[in-house]
Tab-separated table of C-alpha atoms in Angstrom:
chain	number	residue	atom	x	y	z
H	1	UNK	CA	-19.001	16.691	9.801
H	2	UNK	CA	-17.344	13.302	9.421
H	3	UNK	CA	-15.652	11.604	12.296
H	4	UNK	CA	-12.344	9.936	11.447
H	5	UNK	CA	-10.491	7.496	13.547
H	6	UNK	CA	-7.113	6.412	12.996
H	7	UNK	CA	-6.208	2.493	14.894
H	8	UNK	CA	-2.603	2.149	15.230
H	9	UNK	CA	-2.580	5.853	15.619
H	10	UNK	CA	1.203	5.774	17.200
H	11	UNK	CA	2.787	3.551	14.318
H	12	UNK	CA	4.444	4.258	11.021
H	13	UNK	CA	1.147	3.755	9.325
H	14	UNK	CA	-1.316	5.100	11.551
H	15	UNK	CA	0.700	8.523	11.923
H	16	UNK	CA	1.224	8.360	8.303
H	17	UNK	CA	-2.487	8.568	7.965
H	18	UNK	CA	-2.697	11.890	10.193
H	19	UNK	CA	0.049	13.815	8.932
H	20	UNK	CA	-2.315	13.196	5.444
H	21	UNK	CA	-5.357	13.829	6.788
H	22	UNK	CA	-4.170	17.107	8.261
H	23	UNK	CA	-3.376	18.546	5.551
H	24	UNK	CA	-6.112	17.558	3.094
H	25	UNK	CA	-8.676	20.157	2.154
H	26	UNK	CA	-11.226	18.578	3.739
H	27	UNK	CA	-9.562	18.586	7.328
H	28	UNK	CA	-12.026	20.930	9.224
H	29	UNK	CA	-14.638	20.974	6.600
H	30	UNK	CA	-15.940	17.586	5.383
H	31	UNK	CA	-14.250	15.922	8.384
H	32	UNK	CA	-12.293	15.827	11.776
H	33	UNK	CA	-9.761	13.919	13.009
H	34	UNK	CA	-11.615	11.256	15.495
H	35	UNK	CA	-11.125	8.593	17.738
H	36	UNK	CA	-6.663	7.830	18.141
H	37	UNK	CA	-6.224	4.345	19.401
H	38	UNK	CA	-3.337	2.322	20.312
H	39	UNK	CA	-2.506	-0.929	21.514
H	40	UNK	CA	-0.072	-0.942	24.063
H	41	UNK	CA	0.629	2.819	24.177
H	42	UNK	CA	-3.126	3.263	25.215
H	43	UNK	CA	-3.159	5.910	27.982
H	44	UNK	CA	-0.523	7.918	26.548
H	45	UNK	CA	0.075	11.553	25.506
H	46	UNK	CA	0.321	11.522	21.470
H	47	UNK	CA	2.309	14.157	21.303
H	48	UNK	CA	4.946	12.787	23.391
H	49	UNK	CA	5.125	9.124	20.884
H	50	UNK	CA	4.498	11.343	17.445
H	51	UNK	CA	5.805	14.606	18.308
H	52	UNK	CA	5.876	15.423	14.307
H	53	UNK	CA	2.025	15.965	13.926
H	54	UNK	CA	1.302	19.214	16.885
H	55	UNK	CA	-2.055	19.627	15.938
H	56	UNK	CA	-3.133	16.158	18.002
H	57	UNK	CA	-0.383	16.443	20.486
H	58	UNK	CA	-2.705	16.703	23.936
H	59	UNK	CA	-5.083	13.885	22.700
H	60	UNK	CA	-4.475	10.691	24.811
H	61	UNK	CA	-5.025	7.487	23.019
H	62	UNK	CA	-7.514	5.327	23.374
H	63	UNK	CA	-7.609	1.209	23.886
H	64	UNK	CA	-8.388	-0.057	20.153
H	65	UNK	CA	-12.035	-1.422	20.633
H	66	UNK	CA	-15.012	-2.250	18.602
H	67	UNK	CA	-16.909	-0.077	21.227
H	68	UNK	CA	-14.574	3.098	20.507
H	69	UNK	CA	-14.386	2.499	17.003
H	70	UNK	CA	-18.165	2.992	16.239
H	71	UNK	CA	-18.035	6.070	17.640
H	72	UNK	CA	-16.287	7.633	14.440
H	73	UNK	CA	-18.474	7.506	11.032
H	74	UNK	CA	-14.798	5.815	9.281
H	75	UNK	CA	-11.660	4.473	10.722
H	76	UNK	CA	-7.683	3.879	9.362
H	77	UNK	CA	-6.860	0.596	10.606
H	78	UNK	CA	-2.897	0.513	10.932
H	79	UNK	CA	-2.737	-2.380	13.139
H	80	UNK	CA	-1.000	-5.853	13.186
H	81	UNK	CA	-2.566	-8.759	11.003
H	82	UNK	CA	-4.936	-10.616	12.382
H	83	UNK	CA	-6.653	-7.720	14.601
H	84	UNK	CA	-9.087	-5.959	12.529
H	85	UNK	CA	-11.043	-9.208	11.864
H	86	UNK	CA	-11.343	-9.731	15.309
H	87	UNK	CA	-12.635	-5.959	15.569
H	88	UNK	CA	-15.875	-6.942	13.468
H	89	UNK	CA	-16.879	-3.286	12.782
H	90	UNK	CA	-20.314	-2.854	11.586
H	91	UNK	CA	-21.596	-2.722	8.409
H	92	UNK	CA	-22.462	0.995	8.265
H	93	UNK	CA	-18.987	2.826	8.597
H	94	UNK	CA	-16.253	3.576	6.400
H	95	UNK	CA	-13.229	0.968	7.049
H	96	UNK	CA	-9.775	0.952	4.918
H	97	UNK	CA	-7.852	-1.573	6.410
H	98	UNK	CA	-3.591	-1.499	6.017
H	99	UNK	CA	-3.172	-5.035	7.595
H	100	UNK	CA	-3.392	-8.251	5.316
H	101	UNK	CA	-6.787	-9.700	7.271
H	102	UNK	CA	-9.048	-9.410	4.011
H	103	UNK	CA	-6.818	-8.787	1.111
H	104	UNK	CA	-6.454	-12.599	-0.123
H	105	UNK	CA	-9.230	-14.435	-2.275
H	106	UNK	CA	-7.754	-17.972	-1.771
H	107	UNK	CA	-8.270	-19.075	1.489
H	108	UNK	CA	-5.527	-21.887	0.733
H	109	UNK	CA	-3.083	-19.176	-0.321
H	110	UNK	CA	-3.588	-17.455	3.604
H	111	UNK	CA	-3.579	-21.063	5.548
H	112	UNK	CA	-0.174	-21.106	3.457
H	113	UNK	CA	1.278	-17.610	4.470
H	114	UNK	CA	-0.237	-16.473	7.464
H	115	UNK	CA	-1.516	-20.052	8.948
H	116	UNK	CA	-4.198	-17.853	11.181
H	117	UNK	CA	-7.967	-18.223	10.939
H	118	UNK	CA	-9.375	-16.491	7.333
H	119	UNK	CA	-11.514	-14.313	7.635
H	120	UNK	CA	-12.198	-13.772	3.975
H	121	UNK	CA	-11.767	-10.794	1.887
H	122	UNK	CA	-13.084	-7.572	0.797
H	123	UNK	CA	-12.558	-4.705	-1.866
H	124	UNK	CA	-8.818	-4.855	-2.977
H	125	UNK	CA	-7.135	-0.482	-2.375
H	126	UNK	CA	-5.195	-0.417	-5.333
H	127	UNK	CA	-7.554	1.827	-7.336
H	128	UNK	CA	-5.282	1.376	-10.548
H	129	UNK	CA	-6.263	-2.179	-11.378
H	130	UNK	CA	-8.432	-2.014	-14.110
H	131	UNK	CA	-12.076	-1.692	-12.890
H	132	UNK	CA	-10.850	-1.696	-9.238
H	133	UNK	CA	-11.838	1.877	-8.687
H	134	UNK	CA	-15.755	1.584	-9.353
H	135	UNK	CA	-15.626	-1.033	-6.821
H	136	UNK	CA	-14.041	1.159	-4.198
H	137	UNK	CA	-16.079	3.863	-4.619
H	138	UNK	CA	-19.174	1.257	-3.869
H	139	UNK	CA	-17.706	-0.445	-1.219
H	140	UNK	CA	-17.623	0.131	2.901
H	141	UNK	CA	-14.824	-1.875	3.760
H	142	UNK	CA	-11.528	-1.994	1.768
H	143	UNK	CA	-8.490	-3.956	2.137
H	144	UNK	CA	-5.554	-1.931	1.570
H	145	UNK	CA	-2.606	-2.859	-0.364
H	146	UNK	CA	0.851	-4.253	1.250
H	147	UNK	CA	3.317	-1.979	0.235
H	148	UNK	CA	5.938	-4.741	-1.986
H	149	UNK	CA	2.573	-5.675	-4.065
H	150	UNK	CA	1.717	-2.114	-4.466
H	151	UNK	CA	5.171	-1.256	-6.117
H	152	UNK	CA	5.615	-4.467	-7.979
H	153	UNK	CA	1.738	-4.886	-9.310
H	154	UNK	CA	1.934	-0.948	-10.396
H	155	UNK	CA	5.380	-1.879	-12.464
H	156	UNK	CA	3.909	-5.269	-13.851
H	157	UNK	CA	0.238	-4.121	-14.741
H	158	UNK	CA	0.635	-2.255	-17.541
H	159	UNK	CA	2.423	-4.745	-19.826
H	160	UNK	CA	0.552	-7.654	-18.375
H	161	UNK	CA	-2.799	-6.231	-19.107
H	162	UNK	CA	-1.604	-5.162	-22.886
H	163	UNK	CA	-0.373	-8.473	-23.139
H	164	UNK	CA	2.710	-7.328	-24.336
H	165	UNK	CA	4.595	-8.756	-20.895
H	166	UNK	CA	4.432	-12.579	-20.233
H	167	UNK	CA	3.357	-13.098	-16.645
H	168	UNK	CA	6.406	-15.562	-15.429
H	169	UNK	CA	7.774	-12.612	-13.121
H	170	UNK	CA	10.831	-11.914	-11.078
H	171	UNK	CA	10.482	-9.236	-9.053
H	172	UNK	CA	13.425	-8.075	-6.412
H	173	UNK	CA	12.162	-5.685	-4.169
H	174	UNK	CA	14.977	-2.750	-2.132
H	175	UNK	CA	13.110	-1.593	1.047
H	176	UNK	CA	13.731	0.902	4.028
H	177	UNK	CA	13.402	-0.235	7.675
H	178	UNK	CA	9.863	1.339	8.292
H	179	UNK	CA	8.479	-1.334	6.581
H	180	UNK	CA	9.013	-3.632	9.036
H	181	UNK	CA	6.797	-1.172	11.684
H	182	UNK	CA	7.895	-0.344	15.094
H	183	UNK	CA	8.191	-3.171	16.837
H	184	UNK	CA	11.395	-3.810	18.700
H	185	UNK	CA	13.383	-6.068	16.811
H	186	UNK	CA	17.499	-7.105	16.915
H	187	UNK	CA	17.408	-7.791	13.588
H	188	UNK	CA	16.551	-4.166	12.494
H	189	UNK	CA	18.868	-2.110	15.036
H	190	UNK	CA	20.898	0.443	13.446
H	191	UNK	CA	24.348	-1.756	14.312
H	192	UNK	CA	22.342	-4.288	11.966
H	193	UNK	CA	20.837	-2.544	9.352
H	194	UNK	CA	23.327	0.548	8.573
H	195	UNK	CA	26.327	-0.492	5.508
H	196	UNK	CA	24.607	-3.327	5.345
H	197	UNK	CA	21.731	-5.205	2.825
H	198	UNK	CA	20.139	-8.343	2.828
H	199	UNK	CA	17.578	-10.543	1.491
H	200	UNK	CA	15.028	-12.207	3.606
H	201	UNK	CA	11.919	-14.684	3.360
H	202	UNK	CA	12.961	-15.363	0.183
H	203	UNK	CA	10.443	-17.431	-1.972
H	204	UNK	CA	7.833	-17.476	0.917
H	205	UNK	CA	7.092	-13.886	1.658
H	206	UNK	CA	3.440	-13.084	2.744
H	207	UNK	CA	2.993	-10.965	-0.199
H	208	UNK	CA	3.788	-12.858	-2.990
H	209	UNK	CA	0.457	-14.493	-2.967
H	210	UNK	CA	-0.691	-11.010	-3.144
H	211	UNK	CA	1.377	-10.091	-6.122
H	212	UNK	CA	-0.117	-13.187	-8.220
H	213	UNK	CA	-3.332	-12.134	-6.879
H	214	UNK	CA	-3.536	-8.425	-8.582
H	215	UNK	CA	-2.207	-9.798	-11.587
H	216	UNK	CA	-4.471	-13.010	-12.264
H	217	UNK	CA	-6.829	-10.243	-12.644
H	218	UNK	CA	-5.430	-8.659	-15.107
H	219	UNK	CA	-3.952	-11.712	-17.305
H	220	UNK	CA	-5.052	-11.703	-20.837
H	221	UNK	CA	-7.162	-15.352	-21.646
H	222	UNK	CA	-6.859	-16.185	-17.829
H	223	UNK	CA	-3.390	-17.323	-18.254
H	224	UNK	CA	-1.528	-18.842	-15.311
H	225	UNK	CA	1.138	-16.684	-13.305
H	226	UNK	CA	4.103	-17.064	-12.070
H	227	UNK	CA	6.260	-15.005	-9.149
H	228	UNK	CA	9.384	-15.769	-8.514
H	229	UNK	CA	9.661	-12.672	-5.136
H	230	UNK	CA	13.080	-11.484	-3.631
H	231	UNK	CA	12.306	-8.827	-0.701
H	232	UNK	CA	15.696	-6.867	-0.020
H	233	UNK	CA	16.048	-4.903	3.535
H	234	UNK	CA	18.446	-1.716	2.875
H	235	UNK	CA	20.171	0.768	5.019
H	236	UNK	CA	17.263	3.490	4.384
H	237	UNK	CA	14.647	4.720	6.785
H	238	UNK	CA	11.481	4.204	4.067
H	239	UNK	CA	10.917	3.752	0.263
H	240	UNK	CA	10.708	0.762	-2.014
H	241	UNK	CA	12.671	0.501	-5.477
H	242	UNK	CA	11.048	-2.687	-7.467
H	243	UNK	CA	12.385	-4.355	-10.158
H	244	UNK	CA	10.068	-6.420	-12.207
H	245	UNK	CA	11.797	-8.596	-14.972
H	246	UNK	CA	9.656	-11.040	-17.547
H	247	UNK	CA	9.858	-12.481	-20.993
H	248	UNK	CA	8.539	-9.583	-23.691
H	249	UNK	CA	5.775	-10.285	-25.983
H	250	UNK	CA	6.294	-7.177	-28.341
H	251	UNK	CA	8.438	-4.885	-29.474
H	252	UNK	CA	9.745	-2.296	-26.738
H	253	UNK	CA	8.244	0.524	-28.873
H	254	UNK	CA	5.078	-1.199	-28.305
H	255	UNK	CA	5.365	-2.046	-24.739
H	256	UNK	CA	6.553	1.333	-23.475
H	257	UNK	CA	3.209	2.715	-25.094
H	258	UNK	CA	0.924	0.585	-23.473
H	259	UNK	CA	2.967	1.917	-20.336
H	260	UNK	CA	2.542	5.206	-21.956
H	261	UNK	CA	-1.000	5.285	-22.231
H	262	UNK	CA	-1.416	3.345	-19.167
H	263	UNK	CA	-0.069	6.018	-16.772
H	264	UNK	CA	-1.440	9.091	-18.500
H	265	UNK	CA	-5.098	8.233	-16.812
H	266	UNK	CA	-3.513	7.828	-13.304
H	267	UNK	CA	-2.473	11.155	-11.007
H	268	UNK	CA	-0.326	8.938	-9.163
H	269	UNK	CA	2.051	7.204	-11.842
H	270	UNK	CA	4.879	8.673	-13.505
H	271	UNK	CA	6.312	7.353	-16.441
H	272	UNK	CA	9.591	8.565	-16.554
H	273	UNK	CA	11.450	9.751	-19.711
H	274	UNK	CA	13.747	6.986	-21.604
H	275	UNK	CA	17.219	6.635	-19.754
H	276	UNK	CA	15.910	8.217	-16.388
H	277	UNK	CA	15.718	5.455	-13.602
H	278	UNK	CA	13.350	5.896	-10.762
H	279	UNK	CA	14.814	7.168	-7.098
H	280	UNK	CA	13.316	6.246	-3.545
H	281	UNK	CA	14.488	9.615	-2.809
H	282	UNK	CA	12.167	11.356	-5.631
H	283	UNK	CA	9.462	10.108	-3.988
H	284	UNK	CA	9.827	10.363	-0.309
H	285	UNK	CA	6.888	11.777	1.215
H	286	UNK	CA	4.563	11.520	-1.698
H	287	UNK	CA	1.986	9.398	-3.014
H	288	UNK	CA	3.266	8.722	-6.674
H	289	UNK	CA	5.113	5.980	-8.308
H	290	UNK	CA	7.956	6.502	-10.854
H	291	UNK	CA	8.164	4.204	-13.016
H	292	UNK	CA	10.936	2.733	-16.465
H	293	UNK	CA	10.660	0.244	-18.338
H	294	UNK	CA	12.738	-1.227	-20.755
H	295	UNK	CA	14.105	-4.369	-23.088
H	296	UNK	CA	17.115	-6.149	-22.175
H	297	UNK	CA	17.536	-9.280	-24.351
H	298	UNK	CA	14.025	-10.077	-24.878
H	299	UNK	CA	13.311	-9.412	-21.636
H	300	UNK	CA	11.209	-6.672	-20.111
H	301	UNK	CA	12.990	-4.479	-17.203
H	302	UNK	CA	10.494	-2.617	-15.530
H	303	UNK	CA	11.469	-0.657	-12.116
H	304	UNK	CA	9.594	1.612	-9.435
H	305	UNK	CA	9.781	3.472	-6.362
H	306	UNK	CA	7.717	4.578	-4.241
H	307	UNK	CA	7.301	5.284	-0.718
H	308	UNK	CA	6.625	2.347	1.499
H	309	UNK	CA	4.673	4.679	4.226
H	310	UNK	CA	2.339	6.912	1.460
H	311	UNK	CA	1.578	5.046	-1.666
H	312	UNK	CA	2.775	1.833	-0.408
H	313	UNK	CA	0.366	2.533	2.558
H	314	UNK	CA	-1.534	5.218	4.449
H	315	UNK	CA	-1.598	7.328	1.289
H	316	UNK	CA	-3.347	3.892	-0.216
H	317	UNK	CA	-5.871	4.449	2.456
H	318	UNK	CA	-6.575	7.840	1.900
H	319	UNK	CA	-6.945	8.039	-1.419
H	320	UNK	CA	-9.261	4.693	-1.161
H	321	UNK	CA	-11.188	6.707	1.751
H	322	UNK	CA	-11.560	9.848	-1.200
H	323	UNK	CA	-13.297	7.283	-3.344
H	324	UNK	CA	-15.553	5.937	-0.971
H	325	UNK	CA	-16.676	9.036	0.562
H	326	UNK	CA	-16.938	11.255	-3.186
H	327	UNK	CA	-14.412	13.497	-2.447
H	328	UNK	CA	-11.228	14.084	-4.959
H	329	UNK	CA	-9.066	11.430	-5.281
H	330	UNK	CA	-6.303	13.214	-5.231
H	331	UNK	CA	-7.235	15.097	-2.203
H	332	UNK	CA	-4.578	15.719	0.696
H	333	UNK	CA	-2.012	13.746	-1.283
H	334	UNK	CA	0.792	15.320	-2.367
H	335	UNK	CA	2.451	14.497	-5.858
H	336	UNK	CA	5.970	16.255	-4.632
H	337	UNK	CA	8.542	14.659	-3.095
H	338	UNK	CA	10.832	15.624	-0.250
């Protein structure tokens, strides 16, 4: 039986994770729950920081070391950027990473947005990019996905790689406070964040590189892309709705097929029926994306939602950590909503 840890174990991400793995058919059977670390929680009950998941509530977490870590045959890593490099797990186990420390190709791009040392990169977690999920199912060590690029490269891929959607993109991105993680911060109070909205790092947010990134793979003839991205911070506890807007290079009848056809091969993405607009709350709790798309103009309008925590996150990881370890995709991750 499989040993799993989870890093970060008392965060939005790492107890994400576990309230997955829990429930996933394999809980008990291919696997158990491993190794909880934290950083500086360390030493404390878990039931008494993440009183939600029962089942772990005596365990005590553990210091997040390299040492404790390779005790476990795989390992979540929900921790803050620039940690997991340091970690240098070995080469042997199982490792889907949620923080940024290998997602980015260009080392430029990272001296740019993060300014820290690069460590380089490793498998990208978004298993719908074309030909991205062969790659995960080979690979040991996977960077997952931030959670803007995740809902804007899910709305924008489609028509990009049909070449039906020019890739000069604007993409405005609505997100819930979890996104941000649980560190103490004035800024995200409640007397700051309820009846209120507000954009922030505009036009030099760490995950627009990201956004070109997933896309540059998928550009017809290798053409250049642009993204113009507008994160939004909204009065909600977690979800992201996405609007992606770009020049159309078809008709809409054509475009909405590709989008069509596109989704039908993925358990994860809904393509919503004409005139129905996707809804954070439709997808709370799950690990799907709703998607619409449509023509304004001779523009393309596409928008998404998802949830910031699952698909935009640990439900990224688990579904990568299915692939890797030949067990259903699917498995453990629910397509409902709350």
């Amino acid at each position: 039986m499989l040993k799993i840890a989870v890093a970060g174990a008392s965060g939005y991400a790492g107890s994400e994770a576990l309230r997955l793995l829990l429930a996933h058919p394999g809980y008990g059977k291919d696997f158990e729950i491993g190794s909880l670390t934290g950083g500086s929680n360390a030493g404390n009950r878990f039931g008494d920081l993440v009183p939600h998941l029962p089942q772990l509530a005596d365990r005590v977490l553990e210091d997040t070391t390299r040492d404790i870590l390779v005790q476990n045959d795989a390992a979540i890593l929900g921790l803050p950027h620039g940690v997991s490099a340091a970690l240098d797990l070995p080469e042997n186990m199982y490792v889907v990473d949620c923080g940024a420390d290998y997602r980015l190709k260009n080392e430029s791009d990272w001296d740019r947005y993060y300014g820290s040392e690069y460590a380089g990169h490793h498998t990208y977690g978004i298993p719908e990019l074309p030909g991205n999920r062969d790659l995960i199912k080979k690979s040991r060590y996977i960077a997952a996905p931030g959670c803007f690029p995740t809902g804007a490269t899910l709305a924008a891929v489609p028509g990009i790689a049909a070449g039906l959607i020019a890739p000069q993109i604007s993409v405005v991105s609505v997100t819930g406070v979890s996104g941000a993680g649980k560190k103490p911060a004035v800024s995200l109070l409640g007397a700051e964040t309820m009846e209120n909205a507000r954009a922030y790092n505009v036009g030099k947010h760490r995950h627009t590189p990201e956004i070109r990134q997933n896309l540059q793979a998928v550009v017809p003839d290798n053409e250049d892309v642009y993204v113009t991205f507008t994160p939004v911070l909204a009065p909600m506890k977690r979800g992201i709705l996405t609007t992606v807007t770009a020049p159309a290079r078809g008709s809409i009848q054509d475009i909405r097929k590709a989008y069509e056809d596109f989704c039908a091969a993925e358990p994860f993405l809904l393509l919503l029926p004409e005139g129905q607009q996707p809804e954070t709350q439709s997808v709370r709790g799950s690990n799907m994306t709703h998607i619409q798309v449509e023509e304004v103009d001779g523009m393309v309008v596409v928008t998404s939602a998802i949830d910031n925590l699952t698909k935009g996150t640990a439900g990224a990881a688990v579904q990568c950590l299915n692939l890797m370890l030949g067990w259903d995709e699917t498995a453990g991750l629910p397509q409902t909503g709350v």
